[in-house]
Amino acid sequence: MNFHVLTLFPEMIENGMNTSITGRAIKNEYLTLEAVNIRDFAFNKHQKVDDYPYGGGAGMLMQAEPVYLAWESIAKKTKKKPRTVFLTPQGKVFNQAMAKEMAQEEDLVFLCGHYEGIDERVLEEIVTDFVSIGDYVLTGGELPAMVMMDSISRMVPGVLSNQESGETESFAGNLLEYPQYSRPEEWHEKKVPEVLMSGHHANVAKWRREQSIVRTAKWRPDLLKKADLTNKEWNYVRQLWKQWKEEESGKEEKRG
Ligand code: ADE
């Protein structure tokens, strides 16, 4: 996987990505990272990249030409017109399925905006995917680009060791991950669940699946619709929801 980032802050991207697991993957050549400074493609006296919006309004816009030339410097090197992601709160909300799908690409370009945005005309010409990382507004696209590159990297073969492998984890099968425990057996008077100490693999797997379902039903019921539950498991979920609802109304009665 070759990541290319169009940004006004290349050192922010390089510092973030050359750390921890993504840093190791770059060193071991499972990933490459190129941060292109858009300002290097502003051929005016002060290397200015922004200007006032036509029609008025608050703030400045990034101009089309330096963004286009910076993108073109990458597109000239890739085999085909590269998939180009613009980070924006107006985009489709990023998720694990998108990470998995984008990990299949050979090259990915991320365009990071600043100020009030980017001239629409260059977006029309180069952007293939408009992506948001959630319903909140950040000061620029660098953190969202790094969030995306981090989760996409985990899906690239070789980036994670077998031990770190991304198979049994949150969102696998649209369920959240089960709780985990390590030594000591007892901590702050809390014991590790008995079944995990039993060495009975089938019972451990059953317990973990049940815990995943309980967590998802409690914290992310929206995910359950897409999860592959058996009829028995759905009955269990309905029973949990009923029980929690009764507990809630019990609490409300107490409060008066
Ligand atoms: N730029 C600013 N806020 C953003 C968000 N939530 N997602 C992606 N890009 C952004």
Tab-separated table of C-alpha atoms and ligand atoms in Angstrom:
chain	number	residue	atom	x	y	z
A	1	MET	CA	0.000	0.000	0.000
A	2	ASN	CA	1.308	3.421	-0.979
A	3	PHE	CA	-0.173	6.346	0.946
A	4	HIS	CA	0.165	9.832	-0.556
A	5	VAL	CA	-1.002	12.829	1.478
A	6	LEU	CA	-1.615	16.330	0.133
A	7	THR	CA	-1.246	18.681	3.074
A	8	LEU	CA	0.021	22.029	4.331
A	9	PHE	CA	1.534	20.203	7.344
A	10	PRO	CA	3.640	17.284	6.028
A	11	GLU	CA	5.627	16.986	9.260
A	12	MET	CA	2.406	16.327	11.197
A	13	ILE	CA	1.628	13.367	8.904
A	14	GLU	CA	5.195	12.047	8.962
A	15	ASN	CA	5.531	12.299	12.740
A	16	GLY	CA	2.203	10.577	13.335
A	17	MET	CA	2.632	7.790	10.814
A	18	ASN	CA	6.271	6.956	11.592
A	19	THR	CA	5.286	5.933	15.129
A	20	SER	CA	4.233	2.539	16.542
A	21	ILE	CA	2.734	-0.139	14.261
A	22	THR	CA	2.407	2.046	11.146
A	23	GLY	CA	6.017	3.190	11.679
A	24	ARG	CA	7.182	-0.421	11.849
A	25	ALA	CA	5.193	-1.245	8.690
A	26	ILE	CA	6.816	1.655	6.806
A	27	LYS	CA	10.266	0.518	7.944
A	28	ASN	CA	9.503	-3.052	6.846
A	29	GLU	CA	8.158	-1.791	3.498
A	30	TYR	CA	4.605	-3.088	3.833
A	31	LEU	CA	3.571	0.576	3.485
A	32	THR	CA	5.082	3.629	1.888
A	33	LEU	CA	4.224	7.170	2.927
A	34	GLU	CA	4.693	10.337	0.917
A	35	ALA	CA	3.524	13.651	2.392
A	36	VAL	CA	3.387	16.312	-0.332
A	37	ASN	CA	3.414	19.936	0.772
A	38	ILE	CA	0.764	21.795	-1.253
A	39	ARG	CA	2.650	25.039	-0.610
A	40	ASP	CA	5.539	23.742	-2.752
A	41	PHE	CA	3.151	24.049	-5.717
A	42	ALA	CA	2.167	27.679	-5.118
A	43	PHE	CA	4.317	29.542	-7.614
A	44	ASN	CA	3.709	33.099	-6.417
A	45	LYS	CA	5.946	35.439	-4.486
A	46	HIS	CA	4.886	34.435	-0.974
A	47	GLN	CA	3.828	30.859	-1.801
A	48	LYS	CA	0.277	31.823	-0.905
A	49	VAL	CA	-2.280	28.984	-1.159
A	50	ASP	CA	-5.477	30.674	0.061
A	51	ASP	CA	-7.788	33.498	-1.031
A	52	TYR	CA	-11.161	35.090	-0.236
A	53	PRO	CA	-14.362	33.289	-1.292
A	54	TYR	CA	-16.351	34.845	-4.157
A	55	GLY	CA	-19.711	36.015	-2.828
A	56	GLY	CA	-18.232	36.873	0.538
A	57	GLY	CA	-18.456	35.056	3.851
A	58	ALA	CA	-16.146	34.165	6.691
A	59	GLY	CA	-12.627	32.828	6.226
A	60	MET	CA	-10.365	31.884	3.364
A	61	LEU	CA	-10.419	29.090	0.807
A	62	MET	CA	-7.582	26.922	-0.488
A	63	GLN	CA	-7.116	27.745	-4.166
A	64	ALA	CA	-7.572	25.184	-6.920
A	65	GLU	CA	-4.251	25.446	-8.771
A	66	PRO	CA	-1.679	24.504	-6.077
A	67	VAL	CA	-3.909	21.627	-4.940
A	68	TYR	CA	-4.225	20.401	-8.525
A	69	LEU	CA	-0.498	20.620	-9.282
A	70	ALA	CA	0.399	18.828	-6.036
A	71	TRP	CA	-2.109	16.056	-6.887
A	72	GLU	CA	-0.808	15.843	-10.456
A	73	SER	CA	2.744	15.318	-9.174
A	74	ILE	CA	1.443	12.123	-7.549
A	75	ALA	CA	-0.917	11.039	-10.343
A	76	LYS	CA	1.976	11.133	-12.820
A	77	LYS	CA	3.731	8.420	-10.814
A	78	THR	CA	0.826	6.010	-10.201
A	79	LYS	CA	-0.191	3.375	-12.756
A	80	LYS	CA	-3.777	4.609	-13.032
A	81	LYS	CA	-5.672	7.713	-11.911
A	82	PRO	CA	-5.378	7.250	-8.144
A	83	ARG	CA	-8.294	6.903	-5.779
A	84	THR	CA	-8.380	10.273	-4.018
A	85	VAL	CA	-10.053	10.834	-0.650
A	86	PHE	CA	-11.066	14.317	0.487
A	87	LEU	CA	-11.518	14.541	4.249
A	88	THR	CA	-14.639	16.549	5.052
A	89	PRO	CA	-17.441	16.509	7.621
A	90	GLN	CA	-19.786	16.495	4.599
A	91	GLY	CA	-18.563	13.062	3.449
A	92	LYS	CA	-19.765	9.514	3.973
A	93	VAL	CA	-18.989	8.402	7.527
A	94	PHE	CA	-15.948	6.110	7.657
A	95	ASN	CA	-16.306	2.563	8.988
A	96	GLN	CA	-14.498	-0.779	9.168
A	97	ALA	CA	-16.008	-2.056	5.903
A	98	MET	CA	-14.612	1.006	4.071
A	99	ALA	CA	-11.187	0.422	5.691
A	100	LYS	CA	-11.187	-3.178	4.476
A	101	GLU	CA	-12.262	-2.211	0.988
A	102	MET	CA	-9.762	0.648	0.585
A	103	ALA	CA	-6.946	-1.640	1.792
A	104	GLN	CA	-7.254	-3.433	-1.581
A	105	GLU	CA	-5.924	-0.374	-3.473
A	106	GLU	CA	-2.293	-0.098	-4.488
A	107	ASP	CA	-2.242	3.695	-4.085
A	108	LEU	CA	-4.426	6.003	-1.989
A	109	VAL	CA	-4.260	9.794	-2.058
A	110	PHE	CA	-5.608	11.824	0.888
A	111	LEU	CA	-6.372	15.515	0.415
A	112	CYS	CA	-6.343	17.480	3.673
A	113	GLY	CA	-8.183	20.791	3.659
A	114	HIS	CA	-7.681	23.817	5.876
A	115	TYR	CA	-9.266	27.208	6.356
A	116	GLU	CA	-12.926	27.208	5.287
A	117	GLY	CA	-12.453	24.622	2.556
A	118	ILE	CA	-11.152	24.129	-0.982
A	119	ASP	CA	-12.289	25.613	-4.302
A	120	GLU	CA	-15.026	23.253	-5.522
A	121	ARG	CA	-13.671	23.020	-9.077
A	122	VAL	CA	-10.529	21.113	-8.134
A	123	LEU	CA	-12.539	18.763	-5.919
A	124	GLU	CA	-14.722	17.949	-8.937
A	125	GLU	CA	-11.652	17.041	-10.988
A	126	ILE	CA	-9.602	14.936	-8.587
A	127	VAL	CA	-11.707	13.591	-5.688
A	128	THR	CA	-13.203	10.087	-5.917
A	129	ASP	CA	-14.344	9.698	-2.269
A	130	PHE	CA	-15.653	12.313	0.182
A	131	VAL	CA	-15.146	10.895	3.685
A	132	SER	CA	-15.923	12.099	7.212
A	133	ILE	CA	-14.611	10.429	10.376
A	134	GLY	CA	-17.660	11.439	12.434
A	135	ASP	CA	-20.175	14.150	13.152
A	136	TYR	CA	-17.894	16.801	14.623
A	137	VAL	CA	-15.711	19.469	13.063
A	138	LEU	CA	-11.902	19.468	13.210
A	139	THR	CA	-9.467	22.238	12.253
A	140	GLY	CA	-8.060	20.310	9.281
A	141	GLY	CA	-8.002	17.014	7.419
A	142	GLU	CA	-4.680	15.712	8.773
A	143	LEU	CA	-6.027	13.893	11.827
A	144	PRO	CA	-8.889	12.314	9.835
A	145	ALA	CA	-6.390	11.205	7.148
A	146	MET	CA	-4.220	9.611	9.829
A	147	VAL	CA	-7.233	7.914	11.397
A	148	MET	CA	-8.099	6.419	8.013
A	149	MET	CA	-4.525	5.392	7.180
A	150	ASP	CA	-4.139	3.749	10.596
A	151	SER	CA	-7.245	1.588	10.241
A	152	ILE	CA	-6.595	0.807	6.549
A	153	SER	CA	-3.008	-0.213	7.401
A	154	ARG	CA	-4.254	-2.855	9.827
A	155	MET	CA	-6.045	-4.540	6.919
A	156	VAL	CA	-2.913	-4.662	4.715
A	157	PRO	CA	-1.267	-8.124	4.780
A	158	GLY	CA	1.973	-8.133	6.820
A	159	VAL	CA	1.276	-4.957	8.786
A	160	LEU	CA	-0.032	-6.804	11.843
A	161	SER	CA	1.748	-9.872	13.194
A	162	ASN	CA	-0.352	-13.052	13.568
A	163	GLN	CA	-0.715	-12.223	17.254
A	164	GLU	CA	-2.053	-8.757	16.531
A	165	SER	CA	-4.294	-10.033	13.751
A	166	GLY	CA	-7.511	-8.178	13.087
A	167	GLU	CA	-9.864	-11.171	12.924
A	168	THR	CA	-11.557	-11.364	16.340
A	169	GLU	CA	-12.115	-7.768	17.293
A	170	SER	CA	-14.732	-5.072	17.458
A	171	PHE	CA	-16.879	-4.781	14.319
A	172	ALA	CA	-15.880	-8.247	13.065
A	173	GLY	CA	-19.363	-9.501	12.149
A	174	ASN	CA	-20.782	-6.172	13.370
A	175	LEU	CA	-20.364	-7.117	17.026
A	176	LEU	CA	-18.234	-5.346	19.629
A	177	GLU	CA	-15.344	-7.235	21.182
A	178	TYR	CA	-15.829	-9.272	24.393
A	179	PRO	CA	-14.057	-8.242	27.646
A	180	GLN	CA	-10.539	-9.576	28.240
A	181	TYR	CA	-8.497	-10.318	31.362
A	182	SER	CA	-4.834	-10.972	32.170
A	183	ARG	CA	-2.887	-11.708	35.373
A	184	PRO	CA	-3.423	-11.511	38.298
A	185	GLU	CA	-6.424	-13.799	38.820
A	186	GLU	CA	-7.830	-11.396	41.383
A	187	TRP	CA	-7.420	-7.592	41.381
A	188	HIS	CA	-9.234	-5.072	43.614
A	189	GLU	CA	-11.350	-8.007	44.811
A	190	LYS	CA	-12.505	-8.675	41.241
A	191	LYS	CA	-12.019	-12.229	39.966
A	192	VAL	CA	-11.457	-13.263	36.353
A	193	PRO	CA	-14.633	-15.042	35.083
A	194	GLU	CA	-14.413	-18.744	35.968
A	195	VAL	CA	-15.032	-20.007	32.416
A	196	LEU	CA	-11.822	-18.337	31.138
A	197	MET	CA	-9.757	-20.343	33.633
A	198	SER	CA	-11.405	-23.658	32.701
A	199	GLY	CA	-9.351	-24.457	29.601
A	200	HIS	CA	-12.603	-25.558	27.931
A	201	HIS	CA	-12.272	-23.909	24.507
A	202	ALA	CA	-15.872	-24.412	23.363
A	203	ASN	CA	-17.238	-22.904	26.566
A	204	VAL	CA	-14.815	-19.966	26.311
A	205	ALA	CA	-15.921	-19.298	22.723
A	206	LYS	CA	-19.588	-19.510	23.735
A	207	TRP	CA	-19.065	-17.111	26.649
A	208	ARG	CA	-17.179	-14.623	24.441
A	209	ARG	CA	-19.882	-14.617	21.769
A	210	GLU	CA	-22.512	-14.027	24.443
A	211	GLN	CA	-20.501	-11.159	25.946
A	212	SER	CA	-20.071	-9.608	22.482
A	213	ILE	CA	-23.821	-9.756	21.969
A	214	VAL	CA	-24.558	-8.260	25.407
A	215	ARG	CA	-22.128	-5.371	24.825
A	216	THR	CA	-23.434	-4.633	21.360
A	217	ALA	CA	-27.067	-4.783	22.547
A	218	LYS	CA	-26.210	-2.338	25.329
A	219	TRP	CA	-23.852	0.154	23.670
A	220	ARG	CA	-24.391	-0.164	19.914
A	221	PRO	CA	-27.851	-1.623	19.272
A	222	ASP	CA	-27.708	0.023	15.813
A	223	LEU	CA	-25.005	-2.496	14.792
A	224	LEU	CA	-27.088	-5.561	15.644
A	225	LYS	CA	-29.296	-5.195	12.571
A	226	LYS	CA	-26.277	-6.040	10.409
A	227	ALA	CA	-24.932	-8.776	12.723
A	228	ASP	CA	-25.574	-12.396	11.843
A	229	LEU	CA	-27.517	-13.591	14.930
A	230	THR	CA	-29.387	-16.888	15.283
A	231	ASN	CA	-33.058	-16.837	16.308
A	232	LYS	CA	-32.010	-17.987	19.758
A	233	GLU	CA	-29.555	-15.092	20.034
A	234	TRP	CA	-32.221	-12.596	18.921
A	235	ASN	CA	-34.549	-13.913	21.635
A	236	TYR	CA	-31.753	-13.399	24.137
A	237	VAL	CA	-31.244	-9.796	22.917
A	238	ARG	CA	-34.965	-9.042	23.230
A	239	GLN	CA	-34.952	-10.488	26.721
A	240	LEU	CA	-31.969	-8.262	27.657
A	241	TRP	CA	-33.638	-5.119	26.271
A	242	LYS	CA	-36.840	-5.929	28.196
A	243	GLN	CA	-34.859	-6.498	31.384
A	244	TRP	CA	-32.863	-3.248	31.004
A	245	LYS	CA	-36.042	-1.293	30.277
A	246	GLU	CA	-37.659	-2.641	33.438
A	247	GLU	CA	-34.546	-1.791	35.447
A	248	GLU	CA	-34.611	1.765	34.015
A	249	SER	CA	-38.266	2.347	34.847
A	250	GLY	CA	-37.627	0.885	38.316
A	251	LYS	CA	-34.903	3.491	38.847
A	252	GLU	CA	-37.172	6.280	37.578
A	253	GLU	CA	-39.946	5.277	39.997
A	254	LYS	CA	-37.464	5.437	42.879
A	255	ARG	CA	-36.378	8.937	41.833
A	256	GLY	CA	-40.065	9.860	41.785
B	1	ADE	N1	-12.369	17.931	8.496
B	1	ADE	C1	-12.881	18.607	9.530
B	1	ADE	N2	-13.674	17.838	10.275
B	1	ADE	C2	-13.667	16.590	9.694
B	1	ADE	C3	-14.292	15.353	9.993
B	1	ADE	N3	-15.122	15.189	11.021
B	1	ADE	N4	-14.050	14.309	9.182
B	1	ADE	C4	-13.237	14.462	8.120
B	1	ADE	N5	-12.627	15.600	7.792
B	1	ADE	C5	-12.830	16.663	8.575
